[in-house]
Coordinates of C-alpha atoms and ligand atoms in Angstrom, one line a residue:
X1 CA 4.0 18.7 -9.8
X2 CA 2.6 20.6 -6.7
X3 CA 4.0 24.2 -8.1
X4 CA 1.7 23.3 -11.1
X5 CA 5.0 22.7 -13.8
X6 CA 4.3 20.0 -16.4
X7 CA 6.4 17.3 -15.9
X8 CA 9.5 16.2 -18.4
X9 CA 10.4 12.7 -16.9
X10 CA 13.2 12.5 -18.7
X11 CA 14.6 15.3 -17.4
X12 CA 13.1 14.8 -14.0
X13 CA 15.2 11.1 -13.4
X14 CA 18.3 13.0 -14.7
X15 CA 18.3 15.7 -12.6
X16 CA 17.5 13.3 -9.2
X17 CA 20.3 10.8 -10.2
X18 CA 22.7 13.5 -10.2
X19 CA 21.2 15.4 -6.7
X20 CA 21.2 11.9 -5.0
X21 CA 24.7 11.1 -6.1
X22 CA 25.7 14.4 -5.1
X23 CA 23.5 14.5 -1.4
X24 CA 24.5 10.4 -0.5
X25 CA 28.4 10.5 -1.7
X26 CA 29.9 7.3 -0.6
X27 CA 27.2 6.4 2.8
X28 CA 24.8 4.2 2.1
X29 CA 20.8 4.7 1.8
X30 CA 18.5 2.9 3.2
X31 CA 15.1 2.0 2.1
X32 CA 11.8 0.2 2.8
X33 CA 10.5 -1.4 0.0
X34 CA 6.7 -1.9 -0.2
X35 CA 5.8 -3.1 -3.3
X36 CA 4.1 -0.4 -4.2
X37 CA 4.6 1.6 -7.5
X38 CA 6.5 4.9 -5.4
X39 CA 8.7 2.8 -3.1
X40 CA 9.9 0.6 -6.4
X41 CA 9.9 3.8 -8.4
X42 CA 11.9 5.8 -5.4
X43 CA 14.2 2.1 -5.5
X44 CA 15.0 2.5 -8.8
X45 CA 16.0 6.0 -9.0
X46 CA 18.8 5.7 -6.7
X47 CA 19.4 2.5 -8.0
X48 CA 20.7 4.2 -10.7
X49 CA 22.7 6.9 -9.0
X50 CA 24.3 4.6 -6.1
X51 CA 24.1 0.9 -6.9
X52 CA 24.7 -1.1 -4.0
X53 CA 24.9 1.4 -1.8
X54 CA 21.4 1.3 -1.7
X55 CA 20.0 -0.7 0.8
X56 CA 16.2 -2.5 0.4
X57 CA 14.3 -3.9 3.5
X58 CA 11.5 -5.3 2.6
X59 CA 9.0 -6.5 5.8
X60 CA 6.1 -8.5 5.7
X61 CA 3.9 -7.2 8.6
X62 CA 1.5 -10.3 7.8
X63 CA -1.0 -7.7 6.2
X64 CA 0.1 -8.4 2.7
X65 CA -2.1 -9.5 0.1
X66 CA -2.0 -13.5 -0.6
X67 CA 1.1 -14.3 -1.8
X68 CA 2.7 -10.7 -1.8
X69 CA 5.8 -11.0 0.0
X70 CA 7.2 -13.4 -1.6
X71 CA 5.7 -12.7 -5.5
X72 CA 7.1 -9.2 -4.8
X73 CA 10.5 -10.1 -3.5
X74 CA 11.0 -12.3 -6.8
X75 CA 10.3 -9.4 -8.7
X76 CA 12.5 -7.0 -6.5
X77 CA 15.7 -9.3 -6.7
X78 CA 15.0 -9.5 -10.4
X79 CA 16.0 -6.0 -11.1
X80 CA 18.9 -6.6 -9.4
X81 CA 18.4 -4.5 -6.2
X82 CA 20.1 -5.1 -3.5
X83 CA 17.2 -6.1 -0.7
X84 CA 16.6 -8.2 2.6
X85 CA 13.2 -9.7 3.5
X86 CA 12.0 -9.8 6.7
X87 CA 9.2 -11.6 8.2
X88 CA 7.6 -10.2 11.1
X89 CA 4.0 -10.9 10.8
X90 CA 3.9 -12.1 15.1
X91 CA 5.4 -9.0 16.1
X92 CA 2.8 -7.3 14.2
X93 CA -0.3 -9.0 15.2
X94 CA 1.3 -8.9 19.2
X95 CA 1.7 -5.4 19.2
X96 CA -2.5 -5.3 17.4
X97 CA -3.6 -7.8 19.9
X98 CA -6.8 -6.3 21.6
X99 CA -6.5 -2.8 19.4
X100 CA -9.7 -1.9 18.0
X101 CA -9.3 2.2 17.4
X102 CA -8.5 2.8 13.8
X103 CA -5.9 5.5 14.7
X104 CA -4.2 3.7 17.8
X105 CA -4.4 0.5 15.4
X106 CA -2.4 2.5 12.9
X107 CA -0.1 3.9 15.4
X108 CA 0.9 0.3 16.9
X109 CA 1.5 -1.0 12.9
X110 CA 3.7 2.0 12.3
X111 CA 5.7 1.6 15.8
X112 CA 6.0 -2.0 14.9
X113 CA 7.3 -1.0 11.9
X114 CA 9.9 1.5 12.7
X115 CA 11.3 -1.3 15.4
X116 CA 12.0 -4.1 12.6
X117 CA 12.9 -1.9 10.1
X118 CA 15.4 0.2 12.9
X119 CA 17.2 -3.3 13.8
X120 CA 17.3 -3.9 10.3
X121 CA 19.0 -0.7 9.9
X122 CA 21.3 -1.0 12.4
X123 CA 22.7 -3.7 10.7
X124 CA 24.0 -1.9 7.9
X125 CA 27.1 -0.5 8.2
X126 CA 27.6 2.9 7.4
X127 CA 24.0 3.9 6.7
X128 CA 23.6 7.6 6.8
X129 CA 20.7 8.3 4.8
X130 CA 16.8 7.2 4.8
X131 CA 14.6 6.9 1.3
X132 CA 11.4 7.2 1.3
X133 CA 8.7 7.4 -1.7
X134 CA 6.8 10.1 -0.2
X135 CA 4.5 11.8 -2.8
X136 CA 2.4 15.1 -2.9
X137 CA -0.6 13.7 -1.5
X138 CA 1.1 12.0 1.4
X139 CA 2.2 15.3 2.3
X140 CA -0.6 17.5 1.8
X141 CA -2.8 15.1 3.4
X142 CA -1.0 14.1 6.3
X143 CA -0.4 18.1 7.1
X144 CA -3.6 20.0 6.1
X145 CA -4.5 23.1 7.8
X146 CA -7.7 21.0 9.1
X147 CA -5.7 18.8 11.4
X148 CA -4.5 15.0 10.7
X149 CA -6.9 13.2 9.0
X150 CA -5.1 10.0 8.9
X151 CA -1.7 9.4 10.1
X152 CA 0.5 8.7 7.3
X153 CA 3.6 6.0 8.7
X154 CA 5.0 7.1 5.5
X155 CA 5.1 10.7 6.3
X156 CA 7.1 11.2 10.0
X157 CA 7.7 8.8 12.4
X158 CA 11.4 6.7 11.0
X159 CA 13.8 9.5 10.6
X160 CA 13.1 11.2 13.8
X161 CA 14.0 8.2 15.8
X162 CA 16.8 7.2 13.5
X163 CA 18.9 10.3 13.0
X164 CA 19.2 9.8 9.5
X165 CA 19.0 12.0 6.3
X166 CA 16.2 11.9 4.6
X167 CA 16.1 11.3 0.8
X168 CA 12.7 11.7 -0.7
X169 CA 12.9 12.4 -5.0
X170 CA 9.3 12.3 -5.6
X171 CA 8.1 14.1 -2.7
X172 CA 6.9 17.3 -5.1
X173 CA 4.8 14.4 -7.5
X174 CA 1.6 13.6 -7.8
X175 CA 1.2 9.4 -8.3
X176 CA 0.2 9.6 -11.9
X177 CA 3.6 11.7 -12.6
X178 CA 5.3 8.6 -10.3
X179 CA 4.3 6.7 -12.8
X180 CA 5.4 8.4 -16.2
X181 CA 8.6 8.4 -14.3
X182 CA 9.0 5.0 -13.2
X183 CA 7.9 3.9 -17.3
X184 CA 11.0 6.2 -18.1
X185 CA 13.2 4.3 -15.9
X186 CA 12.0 1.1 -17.2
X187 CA 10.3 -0.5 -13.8
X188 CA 8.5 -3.4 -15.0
X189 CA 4.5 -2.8 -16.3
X190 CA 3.1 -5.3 -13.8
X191 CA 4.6 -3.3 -10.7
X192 CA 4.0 0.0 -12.6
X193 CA 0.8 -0.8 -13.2
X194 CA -0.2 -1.5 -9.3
X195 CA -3.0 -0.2 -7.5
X196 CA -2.0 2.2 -4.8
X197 CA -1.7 -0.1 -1.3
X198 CA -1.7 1.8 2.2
X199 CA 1.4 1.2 4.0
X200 CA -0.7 -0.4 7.0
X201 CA -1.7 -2.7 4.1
X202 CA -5.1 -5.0 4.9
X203 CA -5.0 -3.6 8.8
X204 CA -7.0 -0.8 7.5
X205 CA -9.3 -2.6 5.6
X206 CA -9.8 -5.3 8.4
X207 CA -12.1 -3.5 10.8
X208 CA -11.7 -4.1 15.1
X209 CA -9.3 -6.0 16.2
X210 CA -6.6 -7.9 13.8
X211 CA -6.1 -11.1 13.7
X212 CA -4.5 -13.7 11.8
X213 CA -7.3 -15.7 10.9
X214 CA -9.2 -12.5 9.7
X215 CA -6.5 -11.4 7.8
X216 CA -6.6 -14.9 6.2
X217 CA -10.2 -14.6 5.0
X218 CA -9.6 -10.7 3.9
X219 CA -6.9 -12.0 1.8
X220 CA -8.5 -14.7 -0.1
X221 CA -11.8 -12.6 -0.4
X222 CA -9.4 -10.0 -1.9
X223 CA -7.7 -12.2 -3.7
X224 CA -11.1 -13.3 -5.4
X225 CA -11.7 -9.3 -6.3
X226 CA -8.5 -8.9 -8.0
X227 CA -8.2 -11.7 -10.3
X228 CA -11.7 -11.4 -11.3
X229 CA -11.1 -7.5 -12.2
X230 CA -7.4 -8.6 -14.0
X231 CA -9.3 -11.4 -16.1
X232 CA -12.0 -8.9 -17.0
X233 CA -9.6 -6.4 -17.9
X234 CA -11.4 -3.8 -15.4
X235 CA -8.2 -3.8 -12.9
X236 CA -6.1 -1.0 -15.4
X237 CA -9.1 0.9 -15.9
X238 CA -9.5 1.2 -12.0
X239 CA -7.0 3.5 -9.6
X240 CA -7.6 1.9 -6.8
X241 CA -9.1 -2.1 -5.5
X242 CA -10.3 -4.1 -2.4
X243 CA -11.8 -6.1 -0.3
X244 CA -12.9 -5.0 3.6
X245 CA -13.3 -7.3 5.9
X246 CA -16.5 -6.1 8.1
X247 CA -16.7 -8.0 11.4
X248 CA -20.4 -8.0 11.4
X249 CA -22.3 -11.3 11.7
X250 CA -25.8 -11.5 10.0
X251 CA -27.8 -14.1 9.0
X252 CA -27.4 -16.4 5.5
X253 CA -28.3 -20.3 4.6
X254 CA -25.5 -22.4 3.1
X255 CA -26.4 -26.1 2.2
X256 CA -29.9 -25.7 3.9
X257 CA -28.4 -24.1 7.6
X258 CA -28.6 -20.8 9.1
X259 CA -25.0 -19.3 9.1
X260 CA -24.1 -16.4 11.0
X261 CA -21.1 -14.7 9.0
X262 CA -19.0 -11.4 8.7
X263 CA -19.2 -9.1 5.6
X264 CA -16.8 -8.5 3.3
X265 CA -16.8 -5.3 1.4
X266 CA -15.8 -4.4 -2.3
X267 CA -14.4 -0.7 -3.3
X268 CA -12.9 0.7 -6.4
X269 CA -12.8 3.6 -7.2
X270 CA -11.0 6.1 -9.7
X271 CA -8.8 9.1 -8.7
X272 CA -6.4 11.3 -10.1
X273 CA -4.9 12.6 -6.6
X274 CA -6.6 10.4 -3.8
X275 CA -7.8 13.7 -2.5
X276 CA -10.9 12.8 -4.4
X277 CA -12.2 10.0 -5.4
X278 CA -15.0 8.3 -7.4
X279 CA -16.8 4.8 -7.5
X280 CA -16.3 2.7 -10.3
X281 CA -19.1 2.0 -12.1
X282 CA -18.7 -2.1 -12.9
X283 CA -21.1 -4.5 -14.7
X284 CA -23.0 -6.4 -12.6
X285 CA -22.4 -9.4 -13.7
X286 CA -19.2 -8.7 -12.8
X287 CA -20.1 -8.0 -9.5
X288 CA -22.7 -11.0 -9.2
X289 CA -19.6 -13.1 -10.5
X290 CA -17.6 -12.1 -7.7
X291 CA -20.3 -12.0 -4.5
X292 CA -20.9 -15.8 -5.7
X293 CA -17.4 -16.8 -5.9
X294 CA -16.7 -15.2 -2.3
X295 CA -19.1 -16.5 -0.6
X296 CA -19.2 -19.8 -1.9
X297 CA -15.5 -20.2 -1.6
X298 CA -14.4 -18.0 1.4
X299 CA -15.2 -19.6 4.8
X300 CA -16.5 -17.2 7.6
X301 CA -18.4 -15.1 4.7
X302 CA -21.7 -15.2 3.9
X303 CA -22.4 -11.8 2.5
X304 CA -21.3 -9.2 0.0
X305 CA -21.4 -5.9 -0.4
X306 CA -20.3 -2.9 -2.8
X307 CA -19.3 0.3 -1.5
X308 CA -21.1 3.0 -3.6
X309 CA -19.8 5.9 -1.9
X310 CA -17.5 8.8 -2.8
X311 CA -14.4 11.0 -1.5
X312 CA -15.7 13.1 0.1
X313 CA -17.2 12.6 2.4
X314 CA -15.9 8.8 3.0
X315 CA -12.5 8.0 2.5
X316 CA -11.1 5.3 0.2
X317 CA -9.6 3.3 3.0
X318 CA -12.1 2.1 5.3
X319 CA -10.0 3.3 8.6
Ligands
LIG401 P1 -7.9 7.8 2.2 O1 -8.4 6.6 2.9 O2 -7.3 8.8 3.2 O3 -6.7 7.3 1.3 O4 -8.9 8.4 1.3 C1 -6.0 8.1 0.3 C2 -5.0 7.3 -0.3 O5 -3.9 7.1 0.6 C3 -3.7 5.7 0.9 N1 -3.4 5.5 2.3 C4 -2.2 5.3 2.8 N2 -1.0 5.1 2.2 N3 0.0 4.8 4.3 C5 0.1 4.9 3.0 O6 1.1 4.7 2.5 C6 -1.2 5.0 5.0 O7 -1.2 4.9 6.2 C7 -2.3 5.2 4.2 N4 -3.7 5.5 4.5 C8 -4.3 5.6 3.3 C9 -5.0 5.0 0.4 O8 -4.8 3.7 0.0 C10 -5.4 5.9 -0.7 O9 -4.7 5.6 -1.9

């Protein structure tokens, strides 16, 4: 935890079910659901201490990996929470559209956001409380003595402008403690076991402008990454995945033409924090396995590469 106590996660989930019963009474909560391991693990908590007063919105801002929202949302309704899916990817890439500044892009995703999940809101009745899986890092990042280094959506932003409570349980932890809790609490290994995901999802790994038909090759370039580091058996040995989608043409030959194609980069890296971070160190035939399989399935690609470089001075996300 951030005042340096080792952490009982036992104890931990029994004390928060009994502070959120006690702060939400009978209102109901709200929460955005990400699919990440601190939003489900945040879900889950006052799952147990409210039931169905807990309210999940889960929105797909169309920068999902493949087949997220709706794999995700399976799993969601599965341990019986109590959630709505919204699709929203157009409002998303509209409120993108001609954005190429990584901060302004950031800004118009998390404004996007806090506008479909406010009408969502609004449409539950007696809602008096926000949840929010807000960890450590999110914090200490988002409000070092340095100045912003990246702004957070997760951290500000929706309870200002919806004059709502906020309920954060694992704002003091840092993700590795998320995750002994969420194994206490029973939250299923394959979403436990997640990489970390940006809220802003592939719109900061998709550099310049976003669009829907870069967002398409990002996802199946990432795609390609993933399943070829889950078959290996590289992906739980790694804190952190993906692709980047580099909108930089150079030259290549596919079946005897000259192409002119963007690059797609590969990161992984391991962390205990995020506040550091280190590159994995794969086999490369590994990596040879998964250039090839890219670029020869992958459309609008013609070249790979591997970022080799640490935090800091580069950060993990690309913007
Ligand atoms: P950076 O790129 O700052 O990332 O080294 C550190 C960790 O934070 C994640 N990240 C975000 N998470 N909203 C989030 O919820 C965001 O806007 C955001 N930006 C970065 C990143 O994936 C990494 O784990």
């Amino acid at each position: 935890m951030y005042n340096g106590e080792k952490l009982n996660a036992q104890a931990f989930i029994d004390e928060q079910i009994a502070q959120i019963k006690a702060q939400v009474g009978s209102d109901n909560v709200i929460l955005g659901l990400s699919g990440g391991v601190d939003s489900s693990v945040t879900a889950m908590l006052i799952h147990k201490a409210v039931g169905r007063q807990l309210h999940c919105i889960f929105v797909d801002h169309g920068l999902l990996r493949k087949n997220e929202f709706e794999d995700v949302l399976k799993h969601y309704e599965g341990m019986g929470l109590n959630i709505k899916g919204v699709r929203a990817a157009d409002r998303f890439f509209a409120a993108c559209k001609g954005i190429t500044d990584p901060e302004l892009k950031r800004k118009a995703i998390g404004k996007t956001f806090i506008d479909v999940f406010d009408e969502e809101a609004h449409k539950v009745e007696n809602a008096k409380w926000l949840a929010q899986g807000t960890i450590w890092p999110d914090i200490a990042e988002s409000h070092s003595d340095k100045g912003t280094i990246k702004s957070h959506h997760n951290v500000g932003g929706l309870p200002e402008e919806m004059h709502l409570g906020l309920v954060e349980p694992l704002k003091y932890l840092y993700k590795y403690e998320v995750r002994e809790v969420g194994a206490a609490i029973g939250l299923d290994p394959h979403l436990l076991g997640r990489h970390p995901f940006p809220g802003p999802g592939l719109g900061v790994r998709c550099l310049g402008e976003l669009t829907p038909e870069k967002i398409a090759i990002l996802q199946e370039a990432d795609a390609i990454w993933i399943t070829a580091l889950r078959k290996s058996g590289w992906y739980d040995k790694i804190w952190q995945a993906g692709a980047i989608f580099v909108p930089v043409q150079t030259t290549g030959i596919k079946d005897g033409r000259r192409t002119y194609d963007n690059v797609i980069a590969l990161r992984a890296v391991n962390s205990i924090d995020a506040v550091t971070a280190q590159v994995v160190h794969l086999p490369w035939e590994l990596l040879d396995e998964v250039q090839h399989d890219i670029i020869a399935n992958v459309k609008g690609v013609n070249r790979v590469v591997f970022d080799i470089s640490s935090k800091p001075q580069a950060t993990i996300e690309w913007e």
